[in-house]
Amino acid sequence: MKRREFLKSTAMVTAATAATTATTMVSPVEAATHRAKVRSYNRLGSTDIKMSDISYGAGRLPSASMVLRAIQRGINYFDTAPDYGPSEDHIGEALKRHGQRDKIVIASKYCHPISYQSGKSHLQVGSGVDEYISAVENSLKRMGTDYLDIVFVHAIGEKPDYEHERDRLLDPDMLEATERLKEAGKIKYLAVSSHGPHNMETLMLDAVRSGKFDVIMPAFNFMKFPRVPDVLKEAHQRGVGVVAMKTLAGAKDGGISGEGTFEHAAFKWVLQHQEVAGLVISIKTVRDLDLYLAASGERFTASDQRVLDHYAARFGNEYCRTGCGDCESSCPEGVSIASILRYQMYFQDYGDEKHAMRSYAALDRKGQAEVCLSCQSAVCSGSCEHGLPLAAKLQAAHRDLSFSV
Amino acid sequence: MRAEAPVSVRVGLIFLLPIIGLAIYLDGLRQESERLRLPVEMRRSDPISQTLTPSKIPRFSRLGKVRYYSTDTLYEYINGHAEHYISAGFKALAVSEYRIESNANGADGEVEQPDLVVDLFDMGKPLHAFGILMDEGGGSLKAVDVGDMGFGGERNLAFFQSRFFFKVTGFRDNLDLISIGEFLADLVPKGSDDKEISLRFPDLGVVQSTKYIKEDFHGIDFMDSVLERSYHVADGGVVTAFIMLSSDQEIARVVESLRAFHDAEQISYGERRLGSLGLTRVDDPFEGVWHYHHAQGRLFGLFGVLPEALIPKLQQFLSSSDVAVSSSQQANNGTHEQDENNNPIQPEETSPQEENGSQPY
């Protein structure tokens, strides 16, 4: 094609696009989000890392190009793991193209890609020093780099046995492996992450007080985890860096988000806590980049509080917080309270009735709420710290979610 | 004063009432029927679930009960990897453990360990099951003729049959996982969702991987249901081809969206001729130089620099009106055994970076 023809065709396409755009109403949020960039970087505890306030959760990373787009927009912190599908491979490909490894912070986990043998990926107590070291070396190989900035003990608090989780947190083999890897220059810092559902705050405090961890990454949002600020304060006093995750309070998974205003308010609410250096968000598309980065560097305002208040008022004493689990042990019949309330939310609030009923039907019979219809004791009532009227909600859920002719 | 409806209208409405009631009743029956069919989720009472998690496999008896996982609980079994499965279309999982019948029972109180574990994933559609197989297979596993397509090693077997993805793990040597897999594949009922996967890719070199991306291909939210294949070409280079198959209208819409996206992102693109074929070349700072072509309900794309010797093959492929070939035919063609000798050469329009042999960014 001649250059003149190429320019002509490009101009025509551009003109057509401009005409289309001109006739389309663009909201202020849309205008602000397009090609938004990071505007704030914060020191991560006592480390030498200054991380972007909005950072990349690479659990659903679709390609190396998304990493490069994110870097171009100013994101410099990438949270990945061996069991996040091809995430580490994509990061490796991006690093090869980008070439400036020292400008990027890579955080991965002490785990393996999903294991055929055990079906588990997170390294457990008893894994041994060599296995921890091998996990990191395999990550380095996949990503084509000779060091990780941060390695995490991942998802602490996933089991209800506190002592077991504490043992995993402070596993001597893990700590020895960490020392060896640091001496070899293969990792810089040690961290721990948790989204519960068990003993999250306690375990985070254990990590902070142990003096072994440089960074913690708790789940933290405006809807729940009221004890996390105490953890943040102590972490700050001891120079332990804090990265937050699950900052959208489950709204993204529930299909509530997508408009921009709510996400920005939720992010800014977390970032207004001085102890939090940055938050990690699962980013999958260019649209996600546009949407989320617009909140970077912005102050939390009264208007944001109103948005969150509105959300909390709507869902506050109706919404069962994902991962809370406070009520689970209250029912002697073993009813899966948290799951049922979540399905009811899908049914009532999101109109996703088919999915809700299917999910409910997939529950074990014992876990369903049929028994609640004739329950006289209602011992669950009052067990929810957020004030949900559990007995009534479970009865209504059973009626909605089970089909009867 | 309000006028009354004519008698004929009122009588007509009365006769309509039972018809309306019947319609509501029949619709309720249809919904119940759909629910009972539950095409994509398993329940303990579901006949398909019971069939595919047999209490006996030749030489094996099941240990304990089958464990079921949904999208909400999958993470309990496979931790962070659950998100990947769910993104890929996961609907439900049934896990069965088996012991060899000749194996001595454990001592009293001793927990019996399985000799074999079968993970049965309902991925909702055959294409989704294929996609997960492509992600989970490969590596040290070799292609095996089990189900619609499979990969196996000494202690691991992964295959898909219809919408179901099976992972079979042995905890002893010499378990003949292929026979076990064939037995399980035969249990899958043949039904209307048994469409073969269209895997029509050009022959461009040694296949490195084939993947199915259910949604948001390369972070672009209007590019869904994409098949991607990577090849080793001459001098160690890698090219990656992708295909979207849909209606002509849908493909045209995707192409239009792609152009708008590139305009908005200020990514340059332009037409390029390949003989009689028109391609669009994109100079993307994040993807590198890539090309795409659309015709006959197919969008074909190619990332990377294609050696000149392979261009005729690409032309032939793009000119062909035969858009699809079945997954079983593709498997039988031994696509993992190809070999080519090619000489790299510059394309018509080159950038300084390409002439120096480096990536455009």
mmCIF file with all atom_site columns, N, CA and C in Angstrom, chain B residues 220-256:
data_model
loop_
_atom_site.group_PDB
_atom_site.id
_atom_site.type_symbol
_atom_site.label_atom_id
_atom_site.label_alt_id
_atom_site.label_comp_id
_atom_site.label_asym_id
_atom_site.label_entity_id
_atom_site.label_seq_id
_atom_site.pdbx_PDB_ins_code
_atom_site.Cartn_x
_atom_site.Cartn_y
_atom_site.Cartn_z
_atom_site.occupancy
_atom_site.B_iso_or_equiv
_atom_site.pdbx_formal_charge
_atom_site.auth_seq_id
_atom_site.auth_comp_id
_atom_site.auth_asym_id
_atom_site.auth_atom_id
_atom_site.pdbx_PDB_model_num
ATOM 1   N N  . ILE B 1 220 ? -8.629  -7.667  25.858 1.00 0.00 ? 220 ILE B N  1
ATOM 2   C CA . ILE B 1 220 ? -9.600  -6.942  25.033 1.00 0.00 ? 220 ILE B CA 1
ATOM 3   C C  . ILE B 1 220 ? -10.977 -7.533  25.308 1.00 0.00 ? 220 ILE B C  1
ATOM 4   N N  . ASP B 1 221 ? -11.868 -6.740  25.876 1.00 0.00 ? 221 ASP B N  1
ATOM 5   C CA . ASP B 1 221 ? -13.091 -7.345  26.397 1.00 0.00 ? 221 ASP B CA 1
ATOM 6   C C  . ASP B 1 221 ? -14.131 -7.701  25.338 1.00 0.00 ? 221 ASP B C  1
ATOM 7   N N  . PHE B 1 222 ? -13.894 -7.329  24.076 1.00 0.00 ? 222 PHE B N  1
ATOM 8   C CA . PHE B 1 222 ? -14.844 -7.761  23.051 1.00 0.00 ? 222 PHE B CA 1
ATOM 9   C C  . PHE B 1 222 ? -14.301 -8.945  22.247 1.00 0.00 ? 222 PHE B C  1
ATOM 10  N N  . MET B 1 223 ? -13.182 -9.507  22.694 1.00 0.00 ? 223 MET B N  1
ATOM 11  C CA . MET B 1 223 ? -12.639 -10.672 21.987 1.00 0.00 ? 223 MET B CA 1
ATOM 12  C C  . MET B 1 223 ? -12.761 -11.898 22.878 1.00 0.00 ? 223 MET B C  1
ATOM 13  N N  . ASP B 1 224 ? -13.780 -12.680 22.595 1.00 0.00 ? 224 ASP B N  1
ATOM 14  C CA . ASP B 1 224 ? -14.075 -13.865 23.390 1.00 0.00 ? 224 ASP B CA 1
ATOM 15  C C  . ASP B 1 224 ? -14.015 -15.103 22.508 1.00 0.00 ? 224 ASP B C  1
ATOM 16  N N  . SER B 1 225 ? -13.886 -16.239 23.171 1.00 0.00 ? 225 SER B N  1
ATOM 17  C CA . SER B 1 225 ? -13.931 -17.542 22.500 1.00 0.00 ? 225 SER B CA 1
ATOM 18  C C  . SER B 1 225 ? -12.891 -17.613 21.383 1.00 0.00 ? 225 SER B C  1
ATOM 19  N N  . VAL B 1 226 ? -11.630 -17.558 21.769 1.00 0.00 ? 226 VAL B N  1
ATOM 20  C CA . VAL B 1 226 ? -10.514 -17.511 20.825 1.00 0.00 ? 226 VAL B CA 1
ATOM 21  C C  . VAL B 1 226 ? -9.644  -18.759 20.991 1.00 0.00 ? 226 VAL B C  1
ATOM 22  N N  . LEU B 1 227 ? -9.291  -19.356 19.877 1.00 0.00 ? 227 LEU B N  1
ATOM 23  C CA . LEU B 1 227 ? -8.321  -20.455 19.884 1.00 0.00 ? 227 LEU B CA 1
ATOM 24  C C  . LEU B 1 227 ? -6.972  -19.884 19.473 1.00 0.00 ? 227 LEU B C  1
ATOM 25  N N  . GLU B 1 228 ? -5.924  -20.280 20.184 1.00 0.00 ? 228 GLU B N  1
ATOM 26  C CA . GLU B 1 228 ? -4.605  -19.718 19.925 1.00 0.00 ? 228 GLU B CA 1
ATOM 27  C C  . GLU B 1 228 ? -3.595  -20.859 19.815 1.00 0.00 ? 228 GLU B C  1
ATOM 28  N N  . ARG B 1 229 ? -2.699  -20.741 18.853 1.00 0.00 ? 229 ARG B N  1
ATOM 29  C CA . ARG B 1 229 ? -1.655  -21.763 18.694 1.00 0.00 ? 229 ARG B CA 1
ATOM 30  C C  . ARG B 1 229 ? -0.319  -21.080 18.500 1.00 0.00 ? 229 ARG B C  1
ATOM 31  N N  . SER B 1 230 ? 0.682   -21.535 19.251 1.00 0.00 ? 230 SER B N  1
ATOM 32  C CA . SER B 1 230 ? 2.043   -21.006 19.111 1.00 0.00 ? 230 SER B CA 1
ATOM 33  C C  . SER B 1 230 ? 2.919   -22.032 18.418 1.00 0.00 ? 230 SER B C  1
ATOM 34  N N  . TYR B 1 231 ? 3.821   -21.533 17.571 1.00 0.00 ? 231 TYR B N  1
ATOM 35  C CA . TYR B 1 231 ? 4.711   -22.406 16.806 1.00 0.00 ? 231 TYR B CA 1
ATOM 36  C C  . TYR B 1 231 ? 6.163   -21.972 17.003 1.00 0.00 ? 231 TYR B C  1
ATOM 37  N N  . HIS B 1 232 ? 7.041   -22.957 16.968 1.00 0.00 ? 232 HIS B N  1
ATOM 38  C CA . HIS B 1 232 ? 8.460   -22.674 16.755 1.00 0.00 ? 232 HIS B CA 1
ATOM 39  C C  . HIS B 1 232 ? 8.675   -22.637 15.252 1.00 0.00 ? 232 HIS B C  1
ATOM 40  N N  . VAL B 1 233 ? 9.250   -21.531 14.783 1.00 0.00 ? 233 VAL B N  1
ATOM 41  C CA . VAL B 1 233 ? 9.581   -21.459 13.356 1.00 0.00 ? 233 VAL B CA 1
ATOM 42  C C  . VAL B 1 233 ? 11.106  -21.441 13.254 1.00 0.00 ? 233 VAL B C  1
ATOM 43  N N  . ALA B 1 234 ? 11.596  -21.207 12.042 1.00 0.00 ? 234 ALA B N  1
ATOM 44  C CA . ALA B 1 234 ? 13.037  -21.267 11.820 1.00 0.00 ? 234 ALA B CA 1
ATOM 45  C C  . ALA B 1 234 ? 13.783  -20.284 12.709 1.00 0.00 ? 234 ALA B C  1
ATOM 46  N N  . ASP B 1 235 ? 15.022  -20.521 12.936 1.00 0.00 ? 235 ASP B N  1
ATOM 47  C CA . ASP B 1 235 ? 15.962  -19.743 13.761 1.00 0.00 ? 235 ASP B CA 1
ATOM 48  C C  . ASP B 1 235 ? 15.456  -19.477 15.168 1.00 0.00 ? 235 ASP B C  1
ATOM 49  N N  . GLY B 1 236 ? 14.641  -20.391 15.662 1.00 0.00 ? 236 GLY B N  1
ATOM 50  C CA . GLY B 1 236 ? 14.236  -20.312 17.062 1.00 0.00 ? 236 GLY B CA 1
ATOM 51  C C  . GLY B 1 236 ? 13.111  -19.334 17.345 1.00 0.00 ? 236 GLY B C  1
ATOM 52  N N  . GLY B 1 237 ? 12.606  -18.695 16.287 1.00 0.00 ? 237 GLY B N  1
ATOM 53  C CA . GLY B 1 237 ? 11.542  -17.727 16.510 1.00 0.00 ? 237 GLY B CA 1
ATOM 54  C C  . GLY B 1 237 ? 10.227  -18.399 16.866 1.00 0.00 ? 237 GLY B C  1
ATOM 55  N N  . VAL B 1 238 ? 9.357   -17.610 17.427 1.00 0.00 ? 238 VAL B N  1
ATOM 56  C CA . VAL B 1 238 ? 8.022   -18.107 17.789 1.00 0.00 ? 238 VAL B CA 1
ATOM 57  C C  . VAL B 1 238 ? 6.983   -17.198 17.152 1.00 0.00 ? 238 VAL B C  1
ATOM 58  N N  . VAL B 1 239 ? 5.994   -17.785 16.495 1.00 0.00 ? 239 VAL B N  1
ATOM 59  C CA . VAL B 1 239 ? 4.840   -17.011 16.034 1.00 0.00 ? 239 VAL B CA 1
ATOM 60  C C  . VAL B 1 239 ? 3.606   -17.611 16.684 1.00 0.00 ? 239 VAL B C  1
ATOM 61  N N  . THR B 1 240 ? 2.624   -16.771 16.890 1.00 0.00 ? 240 THR B N  1
ATOM 62  C CA . THR B 1 240 ? 1.387   -17.226 17.524 1.00 0.00 ? 240 THR B CA 1
ATOM 63  C C  . THR B 1 240 ? 0.216   -16.820 16.650 1.00 0.00 ? 240 THR B C  1
ATOM 64  N N  . ALA B 1 241 ? -0.583  -17.808 16.310 1.00 0.00 ? 241 ALA B N  1
ATOM 65  C CA . ALA B 1 241 ? -1.775  -17.558 15.497 1.00 0.00 ? 241 ALA B CA 1
ATOM 66  C C  . ALA B 1 241 ? -3.003  -17.661 16.391 1.00 0.00 ? 241 ALA B C  1
ATOM 67  N N  . PHE B 1 242 ? -4.032  -16.901 16.077 1.00 0.00 ? 242 PHE B N  1
ATOM 68  C CA . PHE B 1 242 ? -5.289  -17.058 16.797 1.00 0.00 ? 242 PHE B CA 1
ATOM 69  C C  . PHE B 1 242 ? -6.450  -17.029 15.817 1.00 0.00 ? 242 PHE B C  1
ATOM 70  N N  . ILE B 1 243 ? -7.531  -17.667 16.227 1.00 0.00 ? 243 ILE B N  1
ATOM 71  C CA . ILE B 1 243 ? -8.721  -17.745 15.378 1.00 0.00 ? 243 ILE B CA 1
ATOM 72  C C  . ILE B 1 243 ? -9.953  -17.490 16.228 1.00 0.00 ? 243 ILE B C  1
ATOM 73  N N  . MET B 1 244 ? -10.824 -16.660 15.711 1.00 0.00 ? 244 MET B N  1
ATOM 74  C CA . MET B 1 244 ? -12.176 -16.517 16.264 1.00 0.00 ? 244 MET B CA 1
ATOM 75  C C  . MET B 1 244 ? -13.137 -16.955 15.179 1.00 0.00 ? 244 MET B C  1
ATOM 76  N N  . LEU B 1 245 ? -14.058 -17.809 15.539 1.00 0.00 ? 245 LEU B N  1
ATOM 77  C CA . LEU B 1 245 ? -15.068 -18.250 14.574 1.00 0.00 ? 245 LEU B CA 1
ATOM 78  C C  . LEU B 1 245 ? -16.430 -17.771 15.046 1.00 0.00 ? 245 LEU B C  1
ATOM 79  N N  . SER B 1 246 ? -17.168 -17.152 14.157 1.00 0.00 ? 246 SER B N  1
ATOM 80  C CA . SER B 1 246 ? -18.509 -16.704 14.524 1.00 0.00 ? 246 SER B CA 1
ATOM 81  C C  . SER B 1 246 ? -19.245 -16.377 13.235 1.00 0.00 ? 246 SER B C  1
ATOM 82  N N  . SER B 1 247 ? -20.369 -15.698 13.361 1.00 0.00 ? 247 SER B N  1
ATOM 83  C CA . SER B 1 247 ? -21.097 -15.285 12.162 1.00 0.00 ? 247 SER B CA 1
ATOM 84  C C  . SER B 1 247 ? -20.327 -14.153 11.474 1.00 0.00 ? 247 SER B C  1
ATOM 85  N N  . ASP B 1 248 ? -20.626 -13.951 10.203 1.00 0.00 ? 248 ASP B N  1
ATOM 86  C CA . ASP B 1 248 ? -19.976 -12.852 9.464  1.00 0.00 ? 248 ASP B CA 1
ATOM 87  C C  . ASP B 1 248 ? -20.245 -11.525 10.165 1.00 0.00 ? 248 ASP B C  1
ATOM 88  N N  . GLN B 1 249 ? -21.473 -11.376 10.624 1.00 0.00 ? 249 GLN B N  1
ATOM 89  C CA . GLN B 1 249 ? -21.852 -10.100 11.269 1.00 0.00 ? 249 GLN B CA 1
ATOM 90  C C  . GLN B 1 249 ? -21.044 -9.883  12.544 1.00 0.00 ? 249 GLN B C  1
ATOM 91  N N  . GLU B 1 250 ? -20.928 -10.940 13.341 1.00 0.00 ? 250 GLU B N  1
ATOM 92  C CA . GLU B 1 250 ? -20.221 -10.809 14.611 1.00 0.00 ? 250 GLU B CA 1
ATOM 93  C C  . GLU B 1 250 ? -18.750 -10.519 14.375 1.00 0.00 ? 250 GLU B C  1
ATOM 94  N N  . ILE B 1 251 ? -18.163 -11.200 13.403 1.00 0.00 ? 251 ILE B N  1
ATOM 95  C CA . ILE B 1 251 ? -16.753 -10.961 13.100 1.00 0.00 ? 251 ILE B CA 1
ATOM 96  C C  . ILE B 1 251 ? -16.561 -9.529  12.610 1.00 0.00 ? 251 ILE B C  1
ATOM 97  N N  . ALA B 1 252 ? -17.459 -9.065  11.799 1.00 0.00 ? 252 ALA B N  1
ATOM 98  C CA . ALA B 1 252 ? -17.372 -7.680  11.310 1.00 0.00 ? 252 ALA B CA 1
ATOM 99  C C  . ALA B 1 252 ? -17.457 -6.704  12.484 1.00 0.00 ? 252 ALA B C  1
ATOM 100 N N  . ARG B 1 253 ? -18.303 -7.016  13.442 1.00 0.00 ? 253 ARG B N  1
ATOM 101 C CA . ARG B 1 253 ? -18.450 -6.161  14.612 1.00 0.00 ? 253 ARG B CA 1
ATOM 102 C C  . ARG B 1 253 ? -17.154 -6.150  15.432 1.00 0.00 ? 253 ARG B C  1
ATOM 103 N N  . VAL B 1 254 ? -16.553 -7.316  15.583 1.00 0.00 ? 254 VAL B N  1
ATOM 104 C CA . VAL B 1 254 ? -15.290 -7.398  16.334 1.00 0.00 ? 254 VAL B CA 1
ATOM 105 C C  . VAL B 1 254 ? -14.203 -6.598  15.624 1.00 0.00 ? 254 VAL B C  1
ATOM 106 N N  . VAL B 1 255 ? -14.150 -6.711  14.307 1.00 0.00 ? 255 VAL B N  1
ATOM 107 C CA . VAL B 1 255 ? -13.122 -5.977  13.543 1.00 0.00 ? 255 VAL B CA 1
ATOM 108 C C  . VAL B 1 255 ? -13.329 -4.470  13.698 1.00 0.00 ? 255 VAL B C  1
ATOM 109 N N  . GLU B 1 256 ? -14.568 -4.069  13.642 1.00 0.00 ? 256 GLU B N  1
ATOM 110 C CA . GLU B 1 256 ? -14.868 -2.641  13.811 1.00 0.00 ? 256 GLU B CA 1
ATOM 111 C C  . GLU B 1 256 ? -14.446 -2.176  15.210 1.00 0.00 ? 256 GLU B C  1
#
